[in-house]
Amino acid sequence: MRLPLLATSLVLAASSASAQQFVRDAAALSSPATWTNGVAVADFDADGDDDIAFANGFNYFAGGARPQRLFLNDGAGNFTDASAQLNVADFNAQMVIADDADNDGDIDLIYSPAGAFPATTERARILINDGTGNFTDESAVRMPLTTMSSWSVVAADLDNDGDRDLVLNDGCQSFMGQPAQSFIFENDGTGNYTDVTAAVAPVEIYNCQDIICFDYDGDFDLDIAFSGFGTAGKRSSLWINDGTGNFTVNPILDDLCTANSYEVDWSDLDGDGDWDAAVQSISGMSEGWGENRGPNAAPPTTVFSGNNGNDDNELASMDYDMDGDMDVFVGSLTANREKVYQQTAGVFDRVNIFQQITDSTLDFTFADFDDDGRPDVVTAQGESGVQTNKIYDNNGPVDTLVPRLLNVESPGALGVGETVFRVFIQDDWVDDGITSAAAAYTYETFDGGLVESSGSGDGFFMGGAMYRAAVPTTAATDGIRLTWLVTDDAGNAAAPVNLTVGDIGNVVWADLGSGLAGTGAGTPQLVGTGTLSPFSSNALVLSDALPSTSTALVVGFSQIDAPFKGGVLVPDVDLLLTGLPVDAGGGLSLPFTWPNGVPGGFELFVQHWITDAGGPKGFSASNAVRGTAQN
């Protein structure tokens, strides 16, 4: 824990409680005044910063069309209008999401459209990115013929097959909406969708206003939570996933909303590892929250205190004061500024930390646009007033908080062909199932206690802050060791989490390979002995090196697998011991005592690099070995 930074953050948080922490940067974004219903943020042009796409519409009613907008970031938080690169005809867009629909590594755009319900001819739209931020409208060939008037679309891997499917609502012709069946579109893995609603979804004619997918019941598949006006006794809805993408209705959320609710957003508000509900208009027009108590109990609800009760449309959560708990942000439609409810031990009180600007916010989201370690806010304006979208710079405490692993799946058995691991995470902001952290992983598979293969990758984002790793499993594989590495946008890293499935042999020492042959007896071999438990006797034993020469032992606390001297340097160089003598038999033993107080699961990576003129570049190298501390 970085105590000085934490102390600084707490001081800044306390001093900013009554100050304007979020101030509009009018120079950063010059957006034409257009009714905007939604906003999505992603790196569309693959240059390492966050860009912005807006979903523009006519109004809440059927008809009308508006140009869609794309703004590209220069890296310092200044935006250029690149809307011409969307290459899409004007239409009435109600929401836009950023998603790599075709799994080619760049970010595409998916829109939900409005039209005359139920006789609309509107279909969901998808714009495919060429990798540089230039898009092509491929809706006609990729989207099913299903017509809709939709205010909400969500991408999520509902069937656990490594691509994200779509959930869309219908019935949004008028301001209050109309009851209708929501749709599920299945992705074939390449961004082509099929309407599978009739096969996998319950029949539910419900007035949905907003949708989010996340793991409500803690079983590592993605459920679907709908919010909206509904009717008395059916103000919201929860569809529970059976693990294969087939859904049934669970009634526990039926009374979570009111006749005025436009949105519910979810995050871990009470710090207990599951996501709770921040509810717009939970009572009258006052915001509040509902505590998730699992799939067998309706969430108890509480109204936020302090200057509540405006007609609002949008909310999400961010730990703006970096004190370790989530606060709730509200995009205000009628108040004189965006609203924030600061949490203190489950109690939410209004604080005025936004610059006072009266406008009509229909959507917002978070991103660190200027790369200063602080999440900023972008708002989408519509319905009334001057409809100019805005960016608010965050001048509060820098993000020093590590992301949290809320739930970690350890499969009970090896899979056939692949074994799937999933992890549910949360960082300091959450909006519509997206959080400001991502999960990567490393793995080894084992055959007979020996390393069979190894690899690493970025976790596949399933939706709802859930990440997936699929480890290749052969007929010979009898064990897997996987390590999750979770890092947030500000570079804060959670402690690695190690998981094992099946038989991995000697869990203390693992051979990682990557030896480099020289002129010794063969490729030098390194083994570790001992238990790496407190006060235990251990040793690193080298053999088959070039006799009577010297070696350098590289010791690292992480694995980098970097090209070096014609081979692969496996450990990061945290400690380097040079000039170690290799005996006349080509061997060297280094005994050591493992200290007390090292946490179980701590990893040590070691590799010898031997002076050897017969090596590719004057060196040979041993295999690398990983040692894992035991409690």
XYZ file of C-alpha atoms in Angstrom:
631
model
C 0.000 0.000 0.000
C 1.388 3.417 -0.969
C 0.624 5.193 2.294
C 1.876 8.680 1.329
C -0.217 8.657 -1.851
C -3.221 7.326 0.023
C -2.875 10.031 2.656
C -2.614 12.696 -0.053
C -5.728 11.325 -1.737
C -7.689 11.479 1.498
C -6.647 15.077 2.139
C -7.597 16.095 -1.388
C -10.914 14.305 -1.093
C -11.759 16.088 2.135
C -10.845 19.496 0.727
C -12.788 18.969 -2.498
C -16.111 18.066 -0.882
C -17.422 21.591 -1.277
C -15.308 22.658 -4.291
C -15.937 22.263 -7.994
C -14.016 19.108 -8.780
C -15.583 18.734 -12.245
C -15.217 21.824 -14.424
C -16.336 22.160 -18.014
C -13.559 22.296 -20.611
C -15.339 24.205 -23.370
C -12.211 24.275 -25.534
C -11.816 20.492 -25.558
C -15.041 19.648 -27.387
C -16.940 21.734 -29.910
C -20.061 19.714 -30.658
C -22.910 21.065 -32.808
C -26.114 21.605 -30.861
C -28.124 18.476 -31.641
C -30.523 16.387 -29.583
C -28.196 13.631 -28.297
C -29.538 10.531 -26.580
C -26.401 8.503 -25.895
C -22.614 8.514 -25.739
C -19.938 5.801 -26.051
C -16.203 6.111 -25.405
C -13.412 3.934 -26.845
C -10.141 4.173 -28.735
C -11.685 4.053 -32.203
C -8.560 5.028 -34.153
C -6.156 2.795 -32.164
C -3.808 5.613 -31.141
C -3.939 4.945 -27.406
C -6.463 7.536 -26.210
C -10.224 7.650 -25.679
C -12.463 9.002 -28.444
C -16.193 9.797 -28.307
C -19.226 8.703 -30.342
C -22.621 10.346 -29.834
C -26.025 8.876 -30.722
C -28.147 11.723 -32.061
C -31.910 11.566 -32.477
C -34.923 13.629 -33.341
C -36.828 13.393 -30.048
C -38.550 10.799 -27.901
C -41.194 10.176 -30.536
C -41.165 8.357 -33.834
C -39.809 9.998 -36.943
C -37.033 12.417 -37.735
C -33.375 11.779 -38.437
C -30.137 13.370 -37.341
C -26.443 13.006 -38.279
C -24.365 10.815 -35.962
C -21.174 12.243 -34.493
C -17.613 10.985 -33.906
C -14.881 12.999 -32.157
C -11.236 11.900 -32.079
C -8.882 12.702 -29.203
C -5.437 14.215 -29.851
C -4.070 12.499 -26.729
C -4.270 15.608 -24.572
C -8.053 15.640 -24.256
C -8.804 17.882 -27.232
C -11.279 16.592 -29.800
C -11.679 16.951 -33.562
C -14.965 16.302 -35.348
C -14.432 13.204 -37.494
C -18.111 12.444 -38.077
C -17.562 12.029 -41.824
C -15.607 8.858 -41.026
C -18.788 7.178 -39.770
C -20.124 6.955 -43.336
C -23.712 6.420 -42.209
C -26.927 8.075 -43.331
C -28.858 10.189 -40.822
C -31.294 8.334 -38.569
C -32.965 8.631 -35.170
C -30.422 6.971 -32.871
C -31.369 6.414 -29.237
C -28.245 4.668 -27.933
C -24.764 3.775 -29.158
C -22.309 1.248 -27.717
C -18.660 0.600 -28.548
C -17.951 -3.078 -29.163
C -15.524 -5.236 -31.145
C -18.421 -7.055 -32.773
C -16.395 -8.981 -35.349
C -13.511 -9.903 -32.992
C -10.834 -8.370 -35.209
C -9.239 -6.218 -32.517
C -10.763 -2.831 -33.311
C -13.873 -1.164 -31.903
C -17.087 -1.063 -33.911
C -20.298 0.867 -33.191
C -23.793 -0.523 -32.605
C -26.895 1.680 -32.385
C -30.458 1.188 -31.229
C -32.921 3.146 -33.423
C -36.297 4.754 -32.790
C -39.286 4.384 -35.076
C -43.077 4.232 -35.110
C -44.071 1.310 -32.867
C -45.212 -1.301 -33.770
C -45.164 -0.579 -37.499
C -41.560 0.658 -37.599
C -39.184 -0.338 -40.370
C -36.123 0.543 -38.270
C -33.450 -2.107 -37.634
C -30.437 -2.145 -35.331
C -27.406 -0.587 -36.978
C -23.781 -1.675 -36.931
C -20.818 0.314 -38.232
C -17.685 -1.773 -38.823
C -14.312 -0.169 -38.095
C -11.401 -0.674 -40.504
C -8.965 -0.332 -37.591
C -8.175 3.341 -38.132
C -11.485 4.916 -37.118
C -13.097 4.776 -40.559
C -16.425 2.953 -40.528
C -18.734 1.189 -42.968
C -22.467 0.730 -42.396
C -22.942 -3.051 -42.693
C -26.315 -3.218 -40.945
C -28.101 -4.647 -43.990
C -25.908 -7.760 -44.114
C -25.018 -8.275 -40.447
C -28.233 -7.507 -38.560
C -31.402 -9.634 -38.637
C -34.542 -8.312 -40.300
C -36.144 -7.728 -36.885
C -37.655 -4.241 -36.710
C -37.855 -2.212 -33.518
C -38.190 1.113 -31.809
C -35.416 0.740 -29.266
C -33.900 2.917 -26.555
C -31.313 0.457 -25.291
C -28.735 -2.021 -26.606
C -26.153 -4.041 -24.642
C -23.364 -6.346 -25.856
C -22.610 -9.379 -23.679
C -21.367 -12.952 -24.104
C -24.594 -14.585 -23.000
C -23.766 -18.131 -24.155
C -20.111 -18.220 -22.988
C -18.699 -18.901 -26.456
C -16.144 -16.094 -26.693
C -18.139 -13.463 -28.578
C -20.612 -10.848 -27.426
C -24.296 -11.127 -28.288
C -26.827 -8.287 -28.196
C -29.869 -7.490 -26.058
C -32.249 -4.754 -27.314
C -35.571 -3.456 -26.081
C -38.592 -2.408 -28.145
C -41.745 -0.313 -27.801
C -40.147 3.102 -27.417
C -42.346 5.122 -29.740
C -43.481 7.691 -27.195
C -42.066 9.478 -24.156
C -43.514 6.887 -21.781
C -42.840 3.880 -24.008
C -45.096 0.887 -24.562
C -44.890 -2.717 -23.325
C -43.056 -4.966 -25.791
C -40.847 -8.039 -26.021
C -37.081 -7.459 -25.750
C -34.789 -9.183 -28.224
C -31.652 -11.344 -28.045
C -29.385 -11.415 -31.112
C -26.725 -14.139 -31.173
C -23.269 -13.321 -32.577
C -21.680 -15.962 -34.823
C -18.207 -14.841 -33.745
C -17.586 -12.611 -36.734
C -20.168 -9.896 -36.100
C -23.130 -11.447 -37.897
C -26.264 -11.682 -35.766
C -29.303 -13.951 -35.624
C -32.502 -13.185 -33.725
C -32.787 -16.089 -31.239
C -35.374 -14.454 -28.977
C -38.034 -17.102 -29.517
C -35.603 -19.914 -28.699
C -33.823 -18.561 -25.603
C -35.845 -15.722 -24.028
C -38.968 -15.833 -21.887
C -42.082 -14.234 -23.343
C -42.402 -10.999 -21.385
C -44.335 -7.990 -22.664
C -42.841 -5.258 -20.498
C -42.205 -1.509 -20.781
C -38.407 -1.543 -20.684
C -36.422 1.702 -20.682
C -32.880 0.433 -20.054
C -30.883 -2.841 -19.986
C -27.695 -4.067 -18.311
C -26.079 -7.526 -18.359
C -24.047 -8.779 -15.396
C -23.723 -11.770 -13.099
C -26.519 -11.165 -10.611
C -26.475 -14.546 -8.893
C -22.723 -15.206 -8.686
C -22.525 -18.238 -10.994
C -20.233 -16.578 -13.600
C -22.754 -16.322 -16.429
C -24.356 -13.043 -17.469
C -27.935 -12.363 -16.444
C -30.052 -9.509 -17.816
C -31.577 -6.757 -15.675
C -34.246 -4.552 -17.274
C -35.478 -1.292 -15.801
C -38.371 0.920 -16.747
C -41.856 2.186 -16.090
C -43.714 -1.091 -16.457
C -46.959 -1.370 -14.564
C -47.699 -1.634 -10.859
C -46.059 -4.810 -9.604
C -43.806 -5.037 -12.681
C -41.530 -2.008 -12.749
C -38.355 -3.892 -13.642
C -37.353 -7.426 -14.546
C -34.521 -9.936 -14.091
C -33.766 -12.726 -16.552
C -31.547 -15.451 -15.077
C -29.095 -17.256 -17.375
C -28.853 -21.060 -17.141
C -25.200 -20.900 -18.247
C -25.860 -21.641 -21.907
C -27.713 -18.458 -22.832
C -31.254 -19.620 -22.054
C -33.230 -17.387 -19.702
C -36.056 -17.532 -17.183
C -37.711 -14.694 -15.263
C -36.862 -14.177 -11.601
C -39.420 -11.806 -9.991
C -37.201 -10.345 -7.251
C -36.615 -7.064 -9.123
C -40.255 -6.529 -10.116
C -40.782 -3.665 -7.640
C -37.325 -2.072 -7.756
C -38.407 0.843 -10.005
C -41.348 3.236 -10.066
C -43.575 4.741 -12.730
C -40.907 7.457 -13.217
C -37.794 5.259 -13.571
C -35.728 5.548 -16.732
C -32.602 3.736 -15.598
C -31.003 1.472 -13.026
C -27.222 1.120 -13.045
C -25.312 -1.493 -11.104
C -22.023 -1.653 -9.172
C -20.776 -2.901 -5.814
C -22.040 -0.031 -3.692
C -21.751 -1.738 -0.292
C -18.400 -3.482 -0.834
C -19.653 -7.036 -0.358
C -18.595 -8.398 -3.764
C -21.857 -8.290 -5.706
C -23.449 -5.496 -7.696
C -26.165 -3.338 -6.172
C -28.674 -1.058 -7.897
C -28.446 2.722 -8.155
C -32.012 3.629 -9.123
C -33.259 6.748 -10.871
C -36.634 7.732 -9.336
C -36.682 5.001 -6.714
C -39.381 6.987 -4.877
C -41.304 9.654 -6.727
C -38.474 11.380 -8.580
C -35.847 10.834 -5.883
C -32.778 8.689 -6.506
C -31.722 5.861 -4.221
C -30.237 2.395 -4.139
C -31.205 -1.230 -3.704
C -28.950 -3.749 -1.958
C -28.347 -7.034 -3.790
C -29.078 -9.896 -1.384
C -28.888 -12.682 -3.926
C -31.421 -14.297 -6.266
C -33.824 -15.325 -3.516
C -34.577 -11.957 -1.921
C -35.869 -8.653 -3.262
C -33.373 -5.808 -2.701
C -34.222 -3.537 0.244
C -34.229 0.059 -0.981
C -33.080 3.387 0.452
C -33.637 6.930 -0.842
C -30.571 9.190 -1.097
C -30.571 12.184 1.213
C -29.929 15.836 0.447
C -31.575 17.953 -2.275
C -33.091 15.040 -4.147
C -36.222 14.801 -6.280
C -35.445 16.169 -9.742
C -36.626 14.698 -13.030
C -33.466 12.895 -14.180
C -32.642 10.259 -16.795
C -29.145 8.859 -16.195
C -26.897 7.665 -13.380
C -23.703 5.664 -12.809
C -21.106 5.233 -10.059
C -17.591 6.546 -9.456
C -15.362 6.735 -6.383
C -14.629 10.403 -7.111
C -12.906 11.043 -3.752
C -10.797 7.854 -3.981
C -11.726 6.755 -0.457
C -12.497 3.156 -1.377
C -16.269 3.225 -1.766
C -18.508 4.043 -4.717
C -20.371 7.322 -5.016
C -23.297 7.858 -7.395
C -23.385 10.399 -10.232
C -26.686 11.582 -11.718
C -27.057 13.262 -15.091
C -29.592 15.924 -14.268
C -32.388 16.945 -16.587
C -33.787 19.833 -14.553
C -31.325 20.708 -11.755
C -28.771 23.483 -12.128
C -25.815 21.082 -12.315
C -24.976 17.388 -12.577
C -25.535 15.728 -9.214
C -23.267 13.561 -7.063
C -24.175 11.562 -3.972
C -21.141 10.888 -1.804
C -21.164 7.627 0.120
C -20.178 7.266 3.741
C -20.722 3.726 5.055
C -23.831 3.092 2.979
C -25.330 6.586 3.399
C -25.436 8.796 0.283
C -25.495 12.602 0.669
C -25.633 15.242 -2.064
C -22.412 17.190 -2.707
C -22.057 20.031 -5.224
C -18.769 19.250 -6.952
C -19.807 19.975 -10.564
C -19.556 23.401 -12.121
C -23.010 24.970 -12.044
C -24.463 24.662 -15.552
C -28.155 24.197 -16.253
C -28.751 21.826 -19.141
C -30.641 18.629 -19.958
C -28.409 15.587 -19.619
C -29.745 12.370 -21.153
C -26.581 10.278 -20.891
C -22.996 10.503 -19.637
C -19.960 8.315 -19.108
C -16.452 8.428 -17.666
C -12.959 8.338 -19.204
C -9.542 9.839 -18.518
C -9.532 11.947 -21.666
C -6.420 14.004 -20.847
C -4.402 11.090 -19.418
C -3.751 12.701 -16.030
C -4.827 9.743 -13.896
C -8.268 11.171 -13.131
C -11.527 9.989 -14.746
C -13.339 12.845 -16.498
C -17.015 13.059 -17.531
C -18.633 13.548 -20.947
C -22.347 14.416 -21.087
C -24.939 14.078 -23.861
C -27.569 16.812 -24.050
C -31.127 16.623 -25.399
C -34.828 17.292 -24.781
C -34.585 21.001 -23.860
C -32.291 23.993 -23.686
C -29.140 24.436 -25.769
C -28.272 20.853 -26.629
C -24.475 21.133 -26.533
C -22.549 18.088 -25.329
C -19.869 18.775 -22.735
C -16.658 17.472 -21.186
C -15.966 18.079 -17.486
C -12.320 17.822 -16.401
C -11.702 16.149 -13.067
C -9.259 18.137 -10.911
C -9.635 15.907 -7.855
C -7.344 13.207 -6.461
C -5.340 11.023 -8.823
C -6.470 7.399 -8.991
C -4.199 5.331 -6.733
C -6.705 2.586 -5.912
C -6.080 -0.938 -7.160
C -8.972 -2.724 -8.895
C -10.876 -5.402 -7.006
C -11.513 -8.999 -8.008
C -15.095 -9.439 -6.811
C -15.457 -13.102 -7.766
C -12.987 -15.588 -9.243
C -13.980 -18.831 -10.929
C -11.857 -21.939 -10.422
C -13.230 -24.669 -12.700
C -13.944 -27.936 -10.955
C -12.546 -30.052 -13.792
C -10.609 -29.805 -17.030
C -12.635 -29.058 -20.136
C -12.573 -30.848 -23.459
C -10.517 -28.835 -25.932
C -10.380 -25.827 -23.611
C -10.892 -24.969 -19.966
C -12.642 -21.680 -19.231
C -11.797 -19.399 -16.316
C -13.795 -16.245 -15.527
C -13.236 -13.303 -13.206
C -15.611 -10.514 -12.114
C -13.813 -7.212 -11.402
C -14.503 -3.605 -10.442
C -12.430 -0.437 -10.391
C -13.184 3.120 -9.325
C -15.967 3.724 -11.857
C -18.713 1.608 -13.407
C -21.168 2.579 -16.129
C -23.525 0.219 -17.998
C -21.489 -2.848 -17.027
C -18.131 -1.352 -18.016
C -15.428 -0.602 -15.450
C -12.040 1.123 -15.716
C -9.889 -2.007 -15.457
C -9.124 -5.075 -17.552
C -7.871 -8.589 -16.866
C -4.923 -10.347 -18.505
C -3.639 -13.833 -17.701
C -0.754 -16.285 -17.959
C -1.074 -20.059 -17.883
C 0.751 -23.374 -18.001
C -0.738 -26.749 -18.785
C 0.802 -29.885 -17.290
C 1.221 -33.472 -18.421
C 2.468 -35.908 -15.798
C 3.534 -33.053 -13.524
C 5.672 -31.412 -16.238
C 4.889 -28.234 -18.132
C 3.165 -29.191 -21.381
C 2.562 -25.690 -22.767
C 2.390 -22.103 -21.597
C 0.922 -18.879 -22.823
C -0.592 -15.544 -21.945
C -3.246 -13.202 -23.234
C -5.749 -10.488 -22.568
C -8.934 -11.671 -20.908
C -11.938 -11.570 -23.225
C -14.407 -8.947 -22.020
C -17.755 -10.713 -21.728
C -19.740 -7.688 -20.521
C -20.793 -6.772 -17.002
C -17.120 -6.391 -15.916
C -16.629 -10.148 -16.446
C -13.496 -11.423 -18.199
C -12.890 -14.850 -19.709
C -9.758 -16.931 -20.354
C -9.970 -20.095 -22.466
C -6.904 -22.303 -21.927
C -6.215 -24.918 -24.658
C -6.549 -28.412 -23.203
C -5.270 -31.555 -24.962
C -6.101 -35.192 -24.289
C -2.816 -35.451 -22.378
C -3.409 -32.393 -20.174
C -3.944 -33.333 -16.552
C -3.518 -29.943 -14.904
C -3.616 -26.174 -15.457
C -2.150 -23.287 -13.533
C -3.602 -19.857 -14.399
C -2.718 -16.429 -13.017
C -5.052 -13.436 -13.350
C -3.388 -10.021 -13.723
C -5.848 -7.130 -13.303
C -4.761 -3.547 -14.054
C -6.789 -0.358 -14.287
C -6.573 2.543 -16.735
C -4.324 4.490 -14.349
C -1.819 1.619 -14.144
C -2.778 0.386 -10.674
C -2.427 -3.405 -10.489
C -4.198 -5.838 -8.186
C -2.201 -8.629 -6.585
C -1.948 -11.601 -8.983
C -4.401 -14.415 -8.301
C -3.208 -17.968 -8.944
C -5.592 -20.827 -9.731
C -4.933 -24.518 -10.304
C -7.105 -27.238 -11.808
C -6.223 -30.924 -11.856
C -2.729 -32.323 -11.224
C 0.121 -29.853 -11.765
C 2.766 -31.983 -10.042
C 5.228 -30.054 -7.890
C 3.288 -26.885 -7.183
C 6.341 -25.246 -5.575
C 8.690 -25.318 -8.593
C 7.654 -25.183 -12.251
C 9.914 -25.532 -15.291
C 9.118 -22.699 -17.725
C 11.554 -23.773 -20.437
C 13.345 -21.234 -22.699
C 16.823 -22.712 -22.263
C 19.534 -21.738 -24.789
C 22.150 -24.311 -25.781
C 25.863 -23.498 -25.807
C 28.989 -25.671 -25.703
C 28.314 -27.427 -22.429
C 26.881 -30.935 -22.146
C 23.652 -29.695 -23.720
C 21.124 -27.069 -22.805
C 21.887 -25.970 -19.241
C 19.320 -27.240 -16.754
C 18.045 -25.473 -13.655
C 15.887 -27.040 -10.958
C 14.577 -25.711 -7.679
C 14.384 -27.793 -4.528
C 12.709 -27.179 -1.190
C 9.239 -26.133 -0.076
C 9.559 -22.305 -0.081
C 7.742 -22.328 3.239
C 8.824 -20.135 6.182
C 12.390 -20.914 7.392
C 12.704 -23.835 4.924
C 15.978 -24.912 3.274
C 15.942 -24.585 -0.512
C 18.392 -24.589 -3.399
C 18.768 -23.641 -7.042
C 20.774 -26.331 -8.818
C 22.376 -25.719 -12.233
C 23.771 -28.528 -14.408
C 25.038 -29.081 -17.972
C 26.539 -25.589 -18.204
C 29.937 -24.911 -19.787
C 32.434 -26.065 -17.129
C 34.733 -23.671 -15.301
C 33.129 -20.493 -16.525
C 30.880 -17.952 -14.821
C 27.165 -17.346 -14.776
C 24.714 -14.593 -13.891
C 21.552 -15.502 -12.030
C 18.576 -13.358 -13.016
C 15.885 -13.128 -10.326
C 12.540 -11.511 -11.010
C 9.143 -11.128 -9.389
C 7.324 -11.275 -12.716
C 7.706 -12.955 -16.097
C 8.564 -10.844 -19.165
C 9.704 -13.393 -21.841
C 11.878 -10.814 -23.614
C 14.206 -11.617 -26.570
C 17.817 -11.524 -25.317
C 21.198 -12.697 -26.671
C 19.574 -15.054 -29.147
C 17.307 -16.588 -26.540
C 14.469 -15.595 -24.215
C 14.948 -13.784 -20.917
C 12.059 -15.077 -18.845
C 12.307 -13.201 -15.496
C 12.059 -9.478 -15.115
C 15.418 -8.232 -13.818
C 14.648 -7.320 -10.226
C 17.901 -8.833 -8.874
C 21.063 -9.772 -10.777
C 23.840 -11.897 -9.237
C 26.904 -11.879 -11.517
C 30.254 -13.663 -11.504
C 28.936 -16.901 -9.998
C 31.418 -19.761 -10.622
C 30.429 -22.862 -12.600
C 32.440 -25.892 -11.385
C 34.474 -28.303 -13.489
C 31.438 -30.556 -13.904
C 29.274 -27.752 -15.327
C 27.246 -27.341 -12.161
C 26.440 -24.822 -9.449
C 24.248 -25.182 -6.365
C 22.983 -22.116 -4.527
C 21.381 -22.974 -1.179
C 19.166 -20.435 0.596
C 16.695 -20.195 3.468
C 13.206 -18.927 2.672
C 12.241 -16.044 4.980
C 9.209 -15.863 7.209
C 6.384 -13.461 6.329
C 6.271 -13.968 2.554
C 2.609 -14.451 1.592
C 1.551 -17.755 0.075
C 1.270 -17.528 -3.700
C 4.147 -15.036 -4.047
C 6.099 -15.925 -7.190
C 9.833 -15.941 -7.882
C 11.272 -16.370 -11.409
C 14.921 -17.389 -11.879
C 17.175 -18.161 -14.858
C 20.962 -18.566 -15.355
C 22.830 -16.851 -18.202
C 26.248 -18.488 -18.667
C 29.308 -16.953 -20.342
C 29.769 -19.281 -23.308
C 31.560 -18.369 -26.541
C 29.719 -21.181 -28.279
C 26.332 -19.633 -27.588
C 24.537 -17.579 -30.263
C 25.821 -14.269 -28.870
C 28.424 -15.373 -26.343
C 25.962 -16.798 -23.870
C 24.008 -19.936 -23.132
C 21.020 -19.958 -20.794
C 19.287 -22.389 -18.513
C 15.598 -23.027 -18.560
C 13.669 -20.642 -16.338
C 12.088 -21.850 -13.112
C 9.190 -20.358 -11.194
C 8.955 -20.861 -7.454
C 5.684 -20.285 -5.597
C 5.781 -19.453 -1.895
C 3.809 -21.691 0.435
C 2.071 -20.638 3.644
